Short mmCIF file of C-alpha atoms in Angstrom, two decimals:
data_model
loop_
_atom_site.label_atom_id
_atom_site.label_comp_id
_atom_site.label_asym_id
_atom_site.label_seq_id
_atom_site.Cartn_x
_atom_site.Cartn_y
_atom_site.Cartn_z
CA ASN U 1 0.00 0.00 -0.01
CA ARG U 2 2.81 2.32 0.96
CA MET U 3 4.61 1.50 -2.26
CA TRP U 4 1.40 2.30 -4.19
CA MET U 5 1.23 5.64 -2.41
CA THR U 6 4.85 6.43 -3.23
CA ARG U 7 4.21 5.59 -6.87
CA ALA U 8 1.08 7.72 -6.97
CA VAL U 9 2.98 10.66 -5.51
CA ALA U 10 5.82 10.15 -7.95
CA LEU U 11 3.37 10.05 -10.85
CA CYS U 12 1.67 13.22 -9.66
CA LEU U 13 5.06 14.91 -9.44
CA LEU U 14 5.97 13.76 -12.91
CA ALA U 15 2.68 15.10 -14.27
CA PHE U 16 3.29 18.36 -12.48
CA VAL U 17 6.78 18.67 -13.91
CA ALA U 18 5.55 17.80 -17.40
CA SER U 19 2.76 20.36 -17.21
CA ALA U 20 5.21 22.98 -15.95
CA GLU U 21 7.41 22.30 -18.99
CA ASP U 22 4.50 22.40 -21.44
CA LYS U 23 3.01 25.54 -20.02
CA LYS U 24 1.20 27.20 -22.88
CA LEU U 25 1.85 30.86 -23.47
CA SER U 26 -1.02 33.32 -23.17
CA SER U 27 -2.47 34.64 -26.39
CA HIS U 28 -0.96 38.10 -25.63
CA ALA U 29 2.51 36.61 -25.28
CA ASN U 30 2.06 34.74 -28.55
CA THR U 31 0.90 37.88 -30.35
CA LEU U 32 3.90 39.79 -29.01
CA ALA U 33 6.28 36.96 -29.95
CA ASP U 34 5.04 37.26 -33.50
CA ASN U 35 5.14 41.06 -33.52
CA SER U 36 8.65 41.18 -32.08
CA ALA U 37 9.75 38.83 -34.88
CA ASN U 38 8.42 41.34 -37.41
CA LEU U 39 10.14 44.13 -35.52
CA ALA U 40 13.37 42.13 -35.81
CA PHE U 41 13.47 42.50 -39.56
CA SER U 42 12.39 46.16 -39.76
CA LEU U 43 14.92 47.11 -37.11
CA TYR U 44 17.68 45.08 -38.75
CA HIS U 45 17.06 46.83 -42.12
CA LYS U 46 17.30 50.27 -40.53
CA MET U 47 20.56 49.34 -38.82
CA ALA U 48 22.04 47.72 -41.90
CA GLN U 49 21.61 50.94 -43.90
CA ASP U 50 24.00 52.70 -41.55
CA LYS U 51 27.30 52.82 -43.39
CA ASN U 52 29.33 52.97 -40.16
CA THR U 53 27.93 49.71 -38.82
CA GLU U 54 29.87 46.50 -39.36
CA ASN U 55 28.73 43.71 -37.05
CA ILE U 56 25.11 43.73 -35.91
CA VAL U 57 23.90 41.82 -32.85
CA VAL U 58 20.43 42.75 -31.67
CA SER U 59 17.82 40.95 -29.54
CA PRO U 60 14.32 41.83 -30.78
CA VAL U 61 12.71 40.28 -27.68
CA VAL U 62 14.83 42.49 -25.40
CA VAL U 63 14.13 45.54 -27.61
CA ALA U 64 10.41 44.78 -27.34
CA SER U 65 10.62 44.62 -23.55
CA SER U 66 12.57 47.90 -23.47
CA LEU U 67 9.74 49.43 -25.53
CA GLY U 68 7.37 48.01 -22.94
CA LEU U 69 9.29 49.96 -20.31
CA VAL U 70 8.82 53.15 -22.37
CA ALA U 71 5.06 52.44 -22.54
CA LEU U 72 5.03 51.89 -18.79
CA GLY U 73 6.73 55.26 -18.18
CA GLY U 74 4.80 57.09 -20.84
CA LYS U 75 1.39 58.71 -21.02
CA ALA U 76 -1.02 59.58 -23.84
CA SER U 77 0.48 59.42 -27.36
CA THR U 78 4.02 58.87 -26.04
CA ALA U 79 2.80 55.53 -24.67
CA SER U 80 0.48 54.62 -27.54
CA GLN U 81 3.27 55.04 -30.10
CA VAL U 82 5.01 52.10 -28.46
CA LYS U 83 2.03 49.92 -29.24
CA THR U 84 2.11 51.08 -32.86
CA VAL U 85 5.78 50.19 -33.20
CA LEU U 86 4.98 46.76 -31.73
CA SER U 87 1.83 46.46 -33.92
CA ALA U 88 -0.07 45.93 -30.69
CA ASP U 89 -2.60 48.79 -30.86
CA LYS U 90 -5.46 46.48 -29.92
CA LEU U 91 -3.81 45.16 -26.74
CA LYS U 92 -4.80 46.63 -23.39
CA ASP U 93 -1.91 48.07 -21.40
CA GLU U 94 -1.95 45.34 -18.76
CA HIS U 95 -1.91 42.66 -21.49
CA LEU U 96 1.00 44.38 -23.19
CA HIS U 97 3.12 44.36 -20.05
CA ALA U 98 2.09 40.91 -18.84
CA GLY U 99 2.58 39.43 -22.34
CA LEU U 100 6.06 40.94 -22.87
CA SER U 101 7.07 39.87 -19.41
CA GLU U 102 5.87 36.32 -19.96
CA LEU U 103 7.58 36.08 -23.35
CA LEU U 104 10.94 37.25 -22.04
CA SER U 105 10.96 35.02 -18.97
CA GLU U 106 9.97 32.04 -21.16
CA VAL U 107 12.76 32.44 -23.72
CA SER U 108 15.53 33.46 -21.32
CA ASP U 109 15.01 30.70 -18.72
CA GLN U 110 18.54 29.23 -18.58
CA LYS U 111 17.48 26.02 -16.80
CA THR U 112 15.06 24.85 -19.46
CA ARG U 113 16.97 26.40 -22.33
CA ASN U 114 20.37 24.95 -21.70
CA SER U 115 22.14 27.97 -23.29
CA THR U 116 23.81 30.84 -21.46
CA TRP U 117 21.88 34.09 -21.84
CA LYS U 118 22.40 36.76 -19.22
CA ILE U 119 20.24 39.85 -19.64
CA ASN U 120 20.75 42.97 -17.49
CA ASN U 121 18.67 46.11 -17.91
CA ARG U 122 19.01 49.49 -16.34
CA LEU U 123 17.27 52.84 -16.65
CA TYR U 124 19.51 55.80 -15.95
CA GLY U 125 18.13 59.21 -15.11
CA PRO U 126 19.84 62.54 -14.48
CA SER U 127 20.64 63.32 -10.80
CA SER U 128 17.71 65.75 -10.65
CA VAL U 129 15.06 63.07 -11.26
CA SER U 130 13.20 61.18 -8.57
CA PHE U 131 11.79 57.86 -9.72
CA ALA U 132 8.14 57.19 -8.75
CA ASP U 133 7.86 54.14 -6.44
CA ASP U 134 5.07 52.61 -8.45
CA PHE U 135 7.10 52.82 -11.67
CA VAL U 136 10.18 51.33 -10.01
CA LYS U 137 8.15 48.39 -8.63
CA THR U 138 6.25 47.65 -11.87
CA SER U 139 9.27 47.96 -14.14
CA LYS U 140 11.21 45.58 -11.91
CA LYS U 141 8.33 43.10 -11.91
CA HIS U 142 7.59 43.05 -15.65
CA TYR U 143 10.89 43.98 -17.23
CA ASN U 144 13.50 43.26 -14.60
CA TYR U 145 14.90 46.78 -14.81
CA ASP U 146 16.84 48.43 -12.08
CA HIS U 147 17.22 52.19 -11.82
CA SER U 148 20.07 54.53 -11.25
CA LYS U 149 20.66 58.26 -11.08
CA ILE U 150 23.78 59.58 -12.68
CA ASN U 151 25.44 62.96 -12.92
CA PHE U 152 25.63 63.37 -16.69
CA ARG U 153 27.32 66.76 -16.28
CA ASP U 154 30.49 64.92 -15.41
CA LYS U 155 30.47 63.05 -18.68
CA ARG U 156 33.63 61.08 -18.16
CA SER U 157 32.59 59.58 -14.84
CA ALA U 158 29.05 58.92 -16.22
CA VAL U 159 30.48 56.95 -19.14
CA ASN U 160 32.81 55.07 -16.78
CA SER U 161 30.10 54.09 -14.38
CA ILE U 162 27.82 52.84 -17.20
CA ASN U 163 30.69 50.76 -18.61
CA GLU U 164 31.61 49.43 -15.17
CA TRP U 165 28.04 48.34 -14.52
CA ALA U 166 27.84 46.56 -17.89
CA ALA U 167 31.18 44.81 -17.36
CA LYS U 168 30.25 43.70 -13.85
CA SER U 169 26.78 42.44 -14.81
CA THR U 170 28.17 40.33 -17.69
CA ASP U 171 31.12 38.91 -15.71
CA GLY U 172 33.55 41.05 -17.72
CA LYS U 173 32.30 39.90 -21.13
CA LEU U 174 31.23 43.43 -22.10
CA PRO U 175 34.06 45.73 -21.01
CA GLU U 176 32.73 48.81 -22.83
CA ILE U 177 29.30 49.84 -24.05
CA THR U 178 30.00 53.40 -25.03
CA LYS U 179 32.79 56.00 -25.24
CA ASP U 180 30.41 58.91 -25.03
CA VAL U 181 26.88 59.90 -24.01
CA GLN U 182 25.06 62.28 -26.37
CA ASN U 183 22.11 64.30 -24.95
CA PRO U 184 22.97 63.72 -21.34
CA ASP U 185 19.81 65.39 -20.00
CA GLY U 186 17.30 62.58 -20.48
CA ALA U 187 16.50 59.06 -19.43
CA MET U 188 18.71 56.39 -20.81
CA ILE U 189 18.00 52.68 -21.38
CA VAL U 190 20.92 50.26 -21.19
CA ASN U 191 20.72 46.55 -22.04
CA ALA U 192 23.88 44.55 -21.31
CA MET U 193 23.79 40.90 -22.41
CA PHE U 194 25.98 37.85 -22.75
CA PHE U 195 24.82 35.06 -25.08
CA LYS U 196 26.60 31.77 -25.63
CA PRO U 197 24.78 29.11 -27.61
CA HIS U 198 25.10 25.55 -26.35
CA TRP U 199 24.99 23.38 -29.49
CA ASP U 200 22.70 20.37 -29.55
CA GLU U 201 25.79 18.50 -30.84
CA ARG U 202 29.09 19.94 -29.80
CA PHE U 203 32.13 20.56 -31.94
CA HIS U 204 35.27 18.48 -31.43
CA GLU U 205 37.53 20.57 -29.17
CA LYS U 206 40.68 19.05 -30.73
CA MET U 207 39.56 20.00 -34.22
CA VAL U 208 40.13 23.73 -33.93
CA ASP U 209 42.71 25.39 -36.17
CA ASN U 210 43.71 28.81 -37.45
CA ARG U 211 42.16 29.97 -40.69
CA GLY U 212 41.49 33.18 -42.55
CA PHE U 213 38.16 35.01 -42.51
CA LEU U 214 37.74 37.23 -45.59
CA VAL U 215 36.29 40.56 -44.49
CA THR U 216 36.75 42.08 -47.97
CA ARG U 217 38.75 41.07 -51.05
CA SER U 218 41.78 42.88 -49.72
CA PHE U 219 41.39 42.30 -45.98
CA THR U 220 41.60 38.96 -44.15
CA VAL U 221 41.73 38.34 -40.40
CA GLY U 222 42.99 35.23 -38.66
CA VAL U 223 40.35 33.35 -36.65
CA SER U 224 40.13 29.98 -34.90
CA MET U 225 37.89 27.70 -36.90
CA MET U 226 35.99 24.77 -35.41
CA HIS U 227 34.79 21.83 -37.49
CA ARG U 228 32.26 19.01 -37.33
CA THR U 229 30.25 16.81 -39.64
CA GLY U 230 26.74 15.75 -38.71
CA LEU U 231 23.14 15.67 -39.84
CA TYR U 232 21.59 19.10 -40.15
CA ASP U 233 18.66 20.80 -41.81
CA PHE U 234 20.18 22.47 -44.83
CA TYR U 235 19.00 24.26 -47.95
CA GLU U 236 20.88 25.55 -50.94
CA ASP U 237 19.08 28.43 -52.70
CA LYS U 238 20.56 28.01 -56.15
CA GLU U 239 18.55 30.87 -57.61
CA ASN U 240 20.08 33.37 -55.14
CA ASN U 241 23.42 31.59 -54.59
CA LEU U 242 22.94 31.13 -50.85
CA TYR U 243 23.39 28.39 -48.27
CA ILE U 244 21.05 28.22 -45.29
CA LEU U 245 21.85 26.00 -42.29
CA ASN U 246 19.86 25.30 -39.15
CA MET U 247 21.93 24.39 -36.05
CA PRO U 248 19.83 23.29 -33.06
CA LEU U 249 20.75 24.63 -29.64
CA GLY U 250 20.39 23.33 -26.12
CA LYS U 251 17.69 20.68 -26.04
CA LYS U 252 16.43 21.80 -29.45
CA GLN U 253 14.22 24.53 -27.95
CA ALA U 254 15.97 27.03 -30.17
CA SER U 255 18.27 27.04 -33.18
CA MET U 256 20.77 29.24 -34.86
CA ILE U 257 20.01 29.77 -38.55
CA LEU U 258 23.02 30.82 -40.62
CA ILE U 259 22.54 32.41 -44.04
CA MET U 260 25.61 32.84 -46.22
CA PRO U 261 26.26 33.76 -49.84
CA TYR U 262 28.27 31.17 -51.83
CA HIS U 263 31.25 33.50 -52.04
CA LEU U 264 32.62 36.63 -50.43
CA GLU U 265 30.44 39.64 -51.33
CA PRO U 266 28.95 42.61 -49.51
CA LEU U 267 25.80 41.50 -47.68
CA GLU U 268 23.48 44.09 -49.31
CA ARG U 269 22.20 41.66 -51.91
CA LEU U 270 21.25 39.08 -49.29
CA GLU U 271 19.82 41.77 -46.98
CA LYS U 272 17.39 42.86 -49.73
CA LEU U 273 15.96 39.37 -49.63
CA LEU U 274 15.80 39.19 -45.86
CA THR U 275 12.20 39.14 -44.61
CA LYS U 276 10.37 36.99 -42.11
CA LYS U 277 8.45 35.36 -44.93
CA GLN U 278 11.61 34.59 -46.88
CA VAL U 279 13.31 33.02 -43.86
CA ASP U 280 10.19 30.85 -43.26
CA THR U 281 10.30 29.81 -46.92
CA TRP U 282 13.97 28.83 -46.72
CA VAL U 283 13.36 26.86 -43.52
CA SER U 284 10.38 25.05 -45.07
CA LYS U 285 12.61 23.86 -47.97
CA MET U 286 15.34 22.46 -45.75
CA GLU U 287 16.29 18.81 -45.84
CA ASN U 288 18.07 16.87 -43.13
CA ARG U 289 21.36 15.72 -44.54
CA ALA U 290 25.09 15.36 -43.90
CA VAL U 291 26.81 18.72 -43.59
CA ALA U 292 30.50 19.42 -42.87
CA ILE U 293 30.51 22.66 -40.92
CA SER U 294 33.46 24.98 -40.36
CA LEU U 295 32.46 27.85 -38.07
CA PRO U 296 34.65 30.61 -36.58
CA LYS U 297 35.19 30.21 -32.85
CA ILE U 298 34.80 33.85 -31.99
CA SER U 299 33.61 36.31 -29.39
CA LEU U 300 32.02 39.56 -30.49
CA GLU U 301 31.16 42.56 -28.34
CA VAL U 302 28.69 44.77 -30.16
CA SER U 303 26.96 47.86 -28.84
CA HIS U 304 24.31 49.86 -30.67
CA ASN U 305 22.51 53.05 -29.75
CA LEU U 306 19.04 52.20 -31.02
CA GLN U 307 17.45 55.59 -30.29
CA LYS U 308 17.42 56.94 -33.86
CA TYR U 309 16.41 53.60 -35.39
CA LEU U 310 13.42 53.30 -33.04
CA ALA U 311 12.48 56.87 -33.92
CA GLU U 312 12.59 55.92 -37.63
CA LEU U 313 10.24 53.02 -36.89
CA GLY U 314 7.71 55.41 -35.32
CA LEU U 315 8.84 56.06 -31.74
CA THR U 316 9.11 59.81 -32.43
CA GLU U 317 7.63 61.34 -29.27
CA ALA U 318 9.49 59.58 -26.49
CA VAL U 319 12.83 60.68 -28.02
CA ASP U 320 11.78 64.28 -28.55
CA LYS U 321 12.52 66.59 -25.63
CA SER U 322 9.71 68.99 -26.43
CA LYS U 323 7.02 66.28 -26.98
CA ALA U 324 7.84 63.38 -24.65
CA ASP U 325 5.45 62.65 -21.83
CA LEU U 326 7.22 60.12 -19.64
CA SER U 327 5.60 61.45 -16.48
CA ASN U 328 4.83 57.96 -15.08
CA ILE U 329 8.57 57.63 -14.42
CA SER U 330 8.88 60.58 -12.06
CA GLY U 331 5.43 62.13 -11.76
CA LYS U 332 6.65 65.12 -13.81
CA LYS U 333 7.10 65.82 -17.52
CA ASP U 334 10.83 66.24 -17.04
CA LEU U 335 12.26 63.37 -19.06
CA TYR U 336 12.66 62.15 -22.61
CA LEU U 337 14.42 59.05 -23.97
CA SER U 338 17.87 60.29 -24.88
CA ASN U 339 19.77 57.02 -25.51
CA VAL U 340 19.00 53.34 -25.92
CA PHE U 341 22.23 51.40 -25.56
CA HIS U 342 21.76 47.79 -26.58
CA ALA U 343 24.93 45.77 -26.12
CA SER U 344 25.72 42.07 -26.43
CA ALA U 345 28.71 39.85 -26.03
CA LEU U 346 28.20 36.83 -28.30
CA GLU U 347 30.45 33.81 -28.00
CA LEU U 348 30.59 30.93 -30.50
CA ASP U 349 32.46 28.02 -28.98
CA VAL U 350 32.72 24.24 -29.19
CA ASP U 351 30.49 23.55 -26.18
CA GLY U 352 27.36 21.46 -26.54
CA ASN U 353 25.74 18.11 -25.91
CA PRO U 354 27.54 14.88 -26.80
CA TYR U 355 27.16 14.01 -30.47
CA ASP U 356 25.44 10.93 -31.85
CA THR U 357 28.30 8.56 -32.61
CA SER U 358 26.02 5.83 -34.05
CA ILE U 359 25.96 7.53 -37.43
CA PHE U 360 29.73 7.70 -37.81
CA GLY U 361 30.98 5.53 -40.65
CA THR U 362 27.48 5.00 -42.02
CA GLU U 363 25.94 5.91 -45.38
CA LYS U 364 24.18 8.86 -43.70
CA LEU U 365 27.37 10.90 -43.51
CA ARG U 366 28.56 10.26 -47.05
CA ASN U 367 29.05 13.16 -49.45
CA PRO U 368 28.43 15.94 -46.92
CA LYS U 369 27.58 19.42 -48.13
CA LEU U 370 30.28 21.89 -47.19
CA PHE U 371 29.27 24.86 -45.05
CA TYR U 372 32.52 26.74 -44.69
CA VAL U 373 32.02 30.05 -42.91
CA ASP U 374 35.02 32.14 -43.92
CA HIS U 375 33.24 35.30 -45.11
CA PRO U 376 30.40 37.60 -43.85
CA PHE U 377 27.09 35.95 -42.96
CA ILE U 378 23.76 36.68 -41.34
CA PHE U 379 22.43 34.75 -38.36
CA LEU U 380 19.16 34.41 -36.48
CA VAL U 381 18.56 32.69 -33.18
CA LYS U 382 15.00 31.46 -33.29
CA ASP U 383 12.98 30.08 -30.42
CA ASN U 384 10.99 27.02 -31.43
CA LYS U 385 8.29 27.20 -28.78
CA THR U 386 7.28 30.85 -29.23
CA ASN U 387 8.66 31.42 -32.76
CA SER U 388 10.18 34.59 -31.50
CA ILE U 389 13.59 35.78 -32.62
CA LEU U 390 16.08 35.94 -29.74
CA TYR U 391 18.77 37.45 -31.90
CA ILE U 392 19.25 38.73 -35.40
CA GLY U 393 22.57 39.97 -36.70
CA ARG U 394 25.45 39.76 -39.07
CA VAL U 395 29.13 39.00 -38.69
CA VAL U 396 31.16 41.08 -41.10
CA ARG U 397 34.37 41.49 -39.23
CA PRO U 398 35.33 39.16 -36.38
CA LYS U 399 38.18 40.07 -34.06
CA GLY U 400 41.51 38.86 -35.31
CA ASP U 401 44.87 40.01 -36.58
CA LYS U 402 45.19 41.09 -40.15
CA MET U 403 46.76 38.29 -42.15
CA ARG U 404 49.38 39.06 -44.72
CA ASP U 405 48.34 38.64 -48.31
CA GLU U 406 49.42 35.31 -49.71
CA LEU U 407 49.49 36.49 -53.34
#
């Protein structure tokens, strides 16, 4: 009888654990997952047009939750513009905040996701501001923001303290977010993140060697390259001369999709094709087959000030000193959104789950397709449960020493 009881309890616990894992997202969170994926592409295109930008690493889900924070602090049209940018005009405020909060905590849960993703958010205000208690509490609850006052008049120490906070909160992975703060009289959003994918099948740590990465025809940098052959979803778009590869992460809850032209070329041509619909089409045409992958083992630190891009996407009031109404933040109309620093350290390494050795030496691995990443490419990190995009970006110039020309 006692054994029966123990088994019943164990079964109940199992059912409980299973239901916790399969927790369905609310309809608001699903809507916002979808909308933030659309935002991913429109934001990427704005950023890619900037001639001074090389590498791009941006997390649409984190940008969406930072927009949620602006809506929380804003009133009237300053707040409603956020909904327009997120295509969420029909959502009630409480559903917007609860949905964004639910989405972010779902996709960034490191226990279930088996990848490292540390996200730290902070809202800085000038020393004159006093944050309203209610705003501080709600923004902590929904968006995990902490708050800090900073004396922007002493620019050098302001920049130092922002960089120190970012370095500390990412365990030193992001040593510097900015060299300067423009418009030091407003409120400033800072996201500091560290993302390290954990591959569903790891690379062989002994098979790492030095190779060249072609940044342009006349400029090559030396990188460590890691190699492995396995079964992957792969598609070759012969019409557009592109390879598309899907590399599962963690326990296959997410994957990194790599899109690369056949040969070295500027990414503009590929970027013109890049839409959510097009990526879905590529993925739908993929076949599972043997692929021999060579991928740079790199770490990138990339920081963007998104303020002007968000303004171009319709967030015009919050960033305008004369129009912004962010009076929920302090109870007064004394703030506008002066900077949105969005910074990530991204690390591609060999780490992952053990690989399936049963297919070695079988027919399955014969004639692998080559996926040799030695020139600029675009990547997406896509979450399979919510279909949201955790990251979108491009690697144009990894860190490395210039290699001498071999000609």
